[in-house]
Amino acid sequence: MLCPFCRDGESKVVDSRGSQDFVIRRRRECLSCGRRFTTYEKIEESPLKVIKKDGSRVPFDRERIRSGVEKACYKRPISPDQIEQILDRVEHSVYETFEREVPSRFVGEQVCEALKLVDQVAFVRFASVYRSFQDVNDFVEELQTLRQRSSRLDD
């Protein structure tokens, strides 16, 4: 850290305390001229990128996921708190599993799994867009899978 007065590179920290979110305020004293000055250190975050199907990379955006989940849950008995829990679960899973880049497929599958537990209709709606259902047969296949899974759970 260069002294703003004499431009010397040697200083000692006199006082250090947290200031704002993820910012540390440090009071320093120059070892050359003896004057004091304040510095602020901020944690540098490396934003997580989502690797899309076409190979492009975009920043991870919780609000974009929220938009898709809300559309899937439209006119369904799902509370805003439940939607928030889904988003928290997906975001936690993404940040726990990946550091810099996450495939969009992983994000989509996490949303599908979370929706499947909350509301099967919302799940099918989301899956139809996410998995690009082409015709009614795609819906039928997904519904058959759901029925088989729920009948196994009922036994």
Coordinates of N, CA and C in Angstrom, one line a residue:
M1 N 0.9 -1.2 0.0 CA 0.0 0.0 0.0 C 0.9 1.2 0.0
L2 N 0.7 2.1 -1.0 CA 1.6 3.3 -1.1 C 1.0 4.4 -0.2
C3 N 1.8 5.1 0.5 CA 1.4 6.2 1.3 C 0.9 7.3 0.4
P4 N -0.3 7.9 0.6 CA -0.7 9.0 -0.3 C 0.1 10.3 -0.2
F5 N 0.9 10.4 0.8 CA 1.6 11.6 1.1 C 3.1 11.6 0.5
C6 N 3.8 10.5 0.9 CA 5.2 10.4 0.5 C 5.4 9.3 -0.6
R7 N 4.4 8.5 -0.9 CA 4.5 7.4 -1.9 C 5.4 6.3 -1.5
D8 N 5.7 6.2 -0.2 CA 6.5 5.0 0.3 C 5.6 3.8 0.4
G9 N 6.1 2.6 0.3 CA 5.3 1.4 0.2 C 5.2 0.7 1.6
E10 N 5.8 1.2 2.6 CA 5.8 0.6 3.9 C 4.9 1.3 4.9
S11 N 3.9 0.5 5.4 CA 3.0 1.1 6.4 C 2.6 0.0 7.4
K12 N 2.1 0.4 8.6 CA 1.6 -0.5 9.5 C 0.1 -0.2 9.8
V13 N -0.6 -1.3 10.1 CA -2.0 -1.1 10.4 C -2.2 -0.8 11.9
V14 N -2.8 0.4 12.1 CA -3.0 0.9 13.5 C -4.4 0.4 14.0
D15 N -5.4 0.4 13.2 CA -6.7 0.0 13.6 C -7.4 -0.7 12.4
S16 N -8.2 -1.7 12.7 CA -8.9 -2.4 11.6 C -10.3 -2.8 12.1
R17 N -11.3 -2.5 11.3 CA -12.7 -2.9 11.7 C -13.6 -3.0 10.4
G18 N -14.6 -3.8 10.6 CA -15.6 -4.0 9.5 C -16.4 -2.7 9.3
S19 N -16.6 -2.4 8.1 CA -17.3 -1.1 7.8 C -18.7 -1.4 7.3
Q20 N -18.8 -1.9 6.1 CA -20.0 -2.2 5.4 C -20.0 -3.7 5.1
D21 N -21.0 -4.2 4.3 CA -21.0 -5.6 4.0 C -19.7 -5.9 3.2
F22 N -18.9 -6.9 3.8 CA -17.7 -7.4 3.1 C -16.7 -6.3 2.9
V23 N -16.6 -5.2 3.7 CA -15.6 -4.2 3.5 C -14.9 -4.0 4.8
I24 N -13.6 -3.9 4.8 CA -12.8 -3.7 6.0 C -12.1 -2.4 5.9
R25 N -12.3 -1.6 7.0 CA -11.7 -0.3 7.1 C -10.4 -0.4 7.9
R26 N -9.3 0.1 7.3 CA -8.0 0.0 8.0 C -7.4 1.3 8.1
R27 N -7.0 1.6 9.4 CA -6.3 2.9 9.6 C -4.8 2.5 9.6
R28 N -4.0 3.2 8.8 CA -2.6 2.9 8.6 C -1.7 4.0 9.0
E29 N -0.5 3.7 9.3 CA 0.5 4.7 9.6 C 1.7 4.4 8.7
C30 N 2.2 5.5 7.9 CA 3.3 5.3 7.1 C 4.6 5.2 7.9
L31 N 5.4 4.2 7.7 CA 6.7 4.0 8.4 C 7.8 5.0 8.0
S32 N 7.6 5.7 6.9 CA 8.6 6.6 6.4 C 8.3 8.0 6.9
C33 N 7.1 8.6 6.7 CA 6.8 9.9 7.0 C 5.9 10.0 8.3
G34 N 5.4 8.9 8.8 CA 4.6 8.9 10.1 C 3.2 9.4 10.0
R35 N 2.7 9.8 8.8 CA 1.4 10.3 8.7 C 0.4 9.1 8.6
R36 N -0.8 9.4 8.9 CA -1.9 8.3 9.0 C -2.8 8.5 7.8
F37 N -3.4 7.4 7.3 CA -4.4 7.4 6.3 C -5.3 6.2 6.4
T38 N -6.4 6.2 5.7 CA -7.4 5.1 5.8 C -7.5 4.4 4.5
T39 N -7.6 3.1 4.5 CA -7.8 2.3 3.3 C -9.1 1.4 3.6
Y40 N -9.7 1.1 2.5 CA -10.8 0.2 2.5 C -10.5 -1.0 1.7
E41 N -10.8 -2.2 2.2 CA -10.5 -3.5 1.5 C -11.9 -4.1 1.2
K42 N -12.1 -4.5 0.0 CA -13.4 -5.2 -0.3 C -13.1 -6.5 -0.9
I43 N -13.9 -7.5 -0.5 CA -13.7 -8.8 -1.1 C -14.1 -8.8 -2.5
E44 N -13.2 -9.3 -3.4 CA -13.5 -9.4 -4.8 C -14.3 -10.7 -5.1
E45 N -15.5 -10.6 -5.6 CA -16.3 -11.8 -5.9 C -16.1 -12.1 -7.4
S46 N -15.9 -13.3 -7.6 CA -15.9 -13.8 -9.0 C -17.3 -14.2 -9.4
P47 N -18.0 -13.5 -10.2 CA -19.4 -13.9 -10.5 C -19.5 -15.3 -11.2
L48 N -20.5 -16.0 -10.8 CA -20.7 -17.4 -11.3 C -21.4 -17.2 -12.7
K49 N -20.9 -17.9 -13.7 CA -21.4 -17.9 -15.0 C -22.2 -19.2 -15.3
V50 N -23.2 -19.0 -16.1 CA -24.0 -20.2 -16.5 C -23.7 -20.5 -18.0
I51 N -23.3 -21.7 -18.2 CA -23.0 -22.2 -19.6 C -24.3 -22.6 -20.3
K52 N -24.7 -21.9 -21.3 CA -26.0 -22.2 -21.9 C -25.8 -23.3 -22.9
K53 N -26.9 -23.8 -23.5 CA -26.8 -24.9 -24.4 C -26.0 -24.6 -25.7
D54 N -26.0 -23.4 -26.1 CA -25.2 -23.0 -27.3 C -23.7 -22.7 -27.0
G55 N -23.3 -22.9 -25.7 CA -22.0 -22.6 -25.3 C -21.7 -21.2 -24.8
S56 N -22.6 -20.3 -25.0 CA -22.4 -19.0 -24.5 C -22.4 -19.0 -22.9
R57 N -21.9 -17.9 -22.4 CA -21.8 -17.8 -20.9 C -22.5 -16.5 -20.5
V58 N -23.4 -16.6 -19.5 CA -24.1 -15.5 -19.0 C -24.0 -15.5 -17.5
P59 N -24.1 -14.3 -16.8 CA -24.0 -14.3 -15.4 C -25.2 -15.1 -14.7
F60 N -24.9 -15.8 -13.6 CA -26.0 -16.5 -12.9 C -27.0 -15.4 -12.4
D61 N -28.3 -15.6 -12.7 CA -29.3 -14.6 -12.3 C -30.4 -15.3 -11.6
R62 N -30.5 -15.1 -10.3 CA -31.6 -15.6 -9.5 C -33.0 -15.1 -10.0
E63 N -33.0 -13.9 -10.4 CA -34.3 -13.3 -10.9 C -34.8 -14.0 -12.2
R64 N -33.9 -14.4 -13.0 CA -34.3 -15.1 -14.2 C -34.9 -16.4 -13.9
I65 N -34.4 -17.1 -12.9 CA -34.9 -18.4 -12.4 C -36.3 -18.1 -11.8
R66 N -36.4 -17.1 -11.0 CA -37.7 -16.7 -10.4 C -38.7 -16.5 -11.4
S67 N -38.4 -15.8 -12.5 CA -39.4 -15.6 -13.6 C -39.9 -16.9 -14.1
G68 N -39.0 -17.8 -14.4 CA -39.5 -19.1 -14.9 C -40.3 -19.9 -13.9
V69 N -39.9 -19.9 -12.7 CA -40.7 -20.6 -11.6 C -42.0 -20.0 -11.4
E70 N -42.1 -18.6 -11.4 CA -43.4 -18.0 -11.2 C -44.3 -18.3 -12.4
K71 N -43.8 -18.3 -13.6 CA -44.7 -18.6 -14.8 C -45.2 -20.1 -14.6
A72 N -44.4 -21.0 -14.2 CA -44.8 -22.4 -14.0 C -45.8 -22.5 -12.9
C73 N -45.7 -21.6 -11.9 CA -46.6 -21.7 -10.8 C -47.9 -20.8 -10.9
Y74 N -48.0 -20.2 -12.0 CA -49.2 -19.3 -12.2 C -50.5 -20.0 -12.0
K75 N -51.3 -19.4 -11.2 CA -52.7 -19.9 -10.8 C -52.6 -21.3 -10.2
R76 N -51.5 -21.6 -9.5 CA -51.4 -22.8 -8.7 C -51.3 -22.4 -7.3
P77 N -51.7 -23.4 -6.4 CA -51.7 -23.0 -4.9 C -50.3 -23.1 -4.3
I78 N -49.4 -22.2 -4.8 CA -48.1 -22.2 -4.3 C -47.8 -20.7 -3.8
S79 N -47.4 -20.7 -2.6 CA -47.2 -19.3 -1.9 C -45.9 -18.7 -2.4
P80 N -45.8 -17.4 -2.2 CA -44.5 -16.7 -2.5 C -43.3 -17.3 -1.7
D81 N -43.7 -17.7 -0.4 CA -42.6 -18.3 0.4 C -42.1 -19.6 -0.1
Q82 N -43.0 -20.4 -0.7 CA -42.6 -21.6 -1.3 C -41.7 -21.4 -2.5
I83 N -42.0 -20.4 -3.3 CA -41.2 -20.0 -4.5 C -39.8 -19.6 -4.0
E84 N -39.8 -18.8 -2.9 CA -38.5 -18.3 -2.4 C -37.7 -19.5 -1.9
Q85 N -38.3 -20.5 -1.3 CA -37.6 -21.7 -0.8 C -37.0 -22.5 -1.9
I86 N -37.8 -22.5 -3.0 CA -37.3 -23.2 -4.2 C -36.0 -22.5 -4.8
L87 N -36.1 -21.2 -4.8 CA -35.0 -20.4 -5.3 C -33.8 -20.6 -4.4
D88 N -34.0 -20.5 -3.1 CA -32.9 -20.7 -2.1 C -32.3 -22.1 -2.3
R89 N -33.1 -23.1 -2.5 CA -32.6 -24.4 -2.6 C -31.7 -24.6 -3.9
V90 N -32.2 -24.0 -5.0 CA -31.5 -24.1 -6.2 C -30.2 -23.3 -6.2
E91 N -30.3 -22.1 -5.6 CA -29.1 -21.3 -5.6 C -28.0 -21.9 -4.6
H92 N -28.5 -22.4 -3.5 CA -27.5 -23.1 -2.6 C -26.9 -24.3 -3.3
S93 N -27.6 -25.1 -4.0 CA -27.1 -26.2 -4.7 C -26.1 -25.8 -5.7
V94 N -26.4 -24.7 -6.5 CA -25.5 -24.3 -7.5 C -24.1 -23.8 -6.9
Y95 N -24.2 -22.9 -5.9 CA -23.0 -22.4 -5.3 C -22.2 -23.4 -4.5
E96 N -22.9 -24.5 -4.0 CA -22.2 -25.5 -3.2 C -21.5 -26.5 -4.2
T97 N -22.0 -26.6 -5.4 CA -21.4 -27.6 -6.3 C -20.4 -27.0 -7.3
F98 N -20.6 -25.7 -7.7 CA -19.7 -25.1 -8.7 C -19.1 -23.8 -8.2
E99 N -17.9 -23.5 -8.7 CA -17.2 -22.3 -8.3 C -17.3 -21.2 -9.3
R100 N -17.0 -21.4 -10.6 CA -17.0 -20.4 -11.5 C -18.0 -20.5 -12.6
E101 N -18.3 -21.7 -13.1 CA -19.2 -21.9 -14.1 C -20.2 -23.1 -13.8
V102 N -21.4 -23.0 -14.2 CA -22.4 -24.0 -14.0 C -23.2 -24.3 -15.3
P103 N -23.3 -25.5 -15.7 CA -24.1 -25.8 -16.9 C -25.6 -25.4 -16.7
S104 N -26.2 -24.8 -17.7 CA -27.7 -24.5 -17.5 C -28.5 -25.7 -17.3
R105 N -28.1 -26.9 -17.8 CA -28.8 -28.1 -17.5 C -28.9 -28.4 -16.0
F106 N -27.8 -28.2 -15.3 CA -27.8 -28.4 -13.9 C -28.8 -27.6 -13.2
V107 N -28.8 -26.3 -13.5 CA -29.8 -25.3 -12.9 C -31.2 -25.8 -13.2
G108 N -31.5 -26.1 -14.5 CA -32.8 -26.6 -14.9 C -33.3 -27.8 -14.1
E109 N -32.4 -28.8 -14.0 CA -32.7 -30.0 -13.3 C -33.0 -29.8 -11.8
Q110 N -32.2 -28.8 -11.2 CA -32.4 -28.5 -9.8 C -33.8 -27.9 -9.6
V111 N -34.2 -27.0 -10.6 CA -35.5 -26.4 -10.5 C -36.6 -27.5 -10.7
C112 N -36.4 -28.3 -11.6 CA -37.4 -29.4 -11.8 C -37.6 -30.3 -10.6
E113 N -36.5 -30.7 -10.0 CA -36.6 -31.5 -8.8 C -37.3 -30.8 -7.7
A114 N -37.0 -29.5 -7.5 CA -37.7 -28.7 -6.4 C -39.2 -28.6 -6.7
L115 N -39.5 -28.3 -8.0 CA -40.9 -28.1 -8.3 C -41.7 -29.4 -8.2
K116 N -41.0 -30.5 -8.5 CA -41.7 -31.8 -8.5 C -42.1 -32.1 -7.0
L117 N -41.4 -31.7 -6.1 CA -41.8 -31.9 -4.7 C -42.9 -31.0 -4.2
V118 N -43.0 -29.8 -4.8 CA -44.0 -28.9 -4.4 C -45.3 -29.0 -5.1
D119 N -45.3 -29.1 -6.5 CA -46.5 -29.1 -7.3 C -46.2 -29.8 -8.6
Q120 N -46.8 -30.9 -8.9 CA -46.5 -31.6 -10.1 C -47.0 -30.9 -11.4
V121 N -48.1 -30.1 -11.3 CA -48.5 -29.4 -12.5 C -47.5 -28.3 -12.8
A122 N -47.0 -27.6 -11.8 CA -46.0 -26.6 -12.0 C -44.7 -27.2 -12.6
F123 N -44.4 -28.4 -12.1 CA -43.2 -29.1 -12.6 C -43.4 -29.4 -14.1
V124 N -44.5 -29.9 -14.5 CA -44.7 -30.3 -15.9 C -44.7 -29.0 -16.8
R125 N -45.3 -27.9 -16.3 CA -45.2 -26.7 -17.0 C -43.7 -26.2 -17.2
F126 N -43.0 -26.3 -16.1 CA -41.6 -25.8 -16.2 C -40.8 -26.8 -17.1
A127 N -41.0 -28.1 -16.9 CA -40.3 -29.1 -17.7 C -40.6 -28.9 -19.2
S128 N -41.8 -28.6 -19.6 CA -42.2 -28.5 -21.0 C -41.4 -27.4 -21.7
V129 N -41.1 -26.3 -21.0 CA -40.3 -25.2 -21.6 C -38.8 -25.6 -21.5
Y130 N -38.4 -26.0 -20.3 CA -37.0 -26.3 -20.1 C -36.5 -27.4 -21.0
R131 N -37.3 -28.5 -21.1 CA -36.9 -29.6 -21.9 C -37.3 -29.6 -23.3
S132 N -37.9 -28.5 -23.7 CA -38.4 -28.2 -25.1 C -39.3 -29.3 -25.6
F133 N -40.4 -29.6 -24.9 CA -41.3 -30.6 -25.4 C -41.8 -30.2 -26.8
Q134 N -41.8 -31.1 -27.7 CA -42.2 -30.8 -29.1 C -43.6 -31.1 -29.4
D135 N -44.2 -32.1 -28.7 CA -45.6 -32.5 -29.0 C -46.2 -33.1 -27.7
V136 N -47.4 -33.6 -27.9 CA -48.2 -34.2 -26.8 C -47.5 -35.4 -26.2
N137 N -46.8 -36.2 -27.1 CA -46.2 -37.4 -26.6 C -45.1 -37.1 -25.6
D138 N -44.4 -36.0 -25.7 CA -43.4 -35.6 -24.7 C -44.1 -35.4 -23.3
F139 N -45.3 -34.8 -23.3 CA -46.0 -34.6 -22.1 C -46.5 -35.9 -21.5
V140 N -47.0 -36.8 -22.4 CA -47.5 -38.1 -21.9 C -46.3 -38.9 -21.3
E141 N -45.2 -38.9 -21.9 CA -44.0 -39.6 -21.3 C -43.7 -39.1 -19.9
E142 N -43.6 -37.7 -19.8 CA -43.3 -37.1 -18.5 C -44.3 -37.5 -17.5
L143 N -45.6 -37.4 -17.9 CA -46.7 -37.7 -16.9 C -46.7 -39.2 -16.5
Q144 N -46.3 -40.1 -17.4 CA -46.2 -41.5 -17.1 C -45.1 -41.7 -16.1
T145 N -44.0 -41.0 -16.2 CA -42.9 -41.1 -15.3 C -43.3 -40.7 -13.9
L146 N -44.1 -39.5 -13.9 CA -44.6 -39.0 -12.6 C -45.5 -40.0 -11.9
R147 N -46.4 -40.6 -12.7 CA -47.4 -41.6 -12.2 C -46.7 -42.8 -11.6
Q148 N -45.7 -43.3 -12.3 CA -44.9 -44.4 -11.8 C -44.2 -44.1 -10.5
R149 N -43.6 -42.9 -10.5 CA -42.9 -42.5 -9.2 C -43.9 -42.4 -8.1
S150 N -45.0 -41.8 -8.3 CA -46.0 -41.5 -7.2 C -46.6 -42.9 -6.8
S151 N -46.8 -43.8 -7.7 CA -47.4 -45.1 -7.3 C -46.4 -45.9 -6.5
R152 N -45.1 -45.8 -6.8 CA -44.1 -46.4 -6.0 C -44.0 -45.8 -4.6
L153 N -44.2 -44.5 -4.5 CA -44.2 -43.9 -3.2 C -45.5 -44.2 -2.3
D154 N -46.6 -44.5 -3.0 CA -47.8 -44.9 -2.3 C -47.8 -46.3 -1.7
D155 N -47.0 -47.2 -2.4 CA -46.9 -48.6 -1.9 C -46.2 -48.8 -0.6

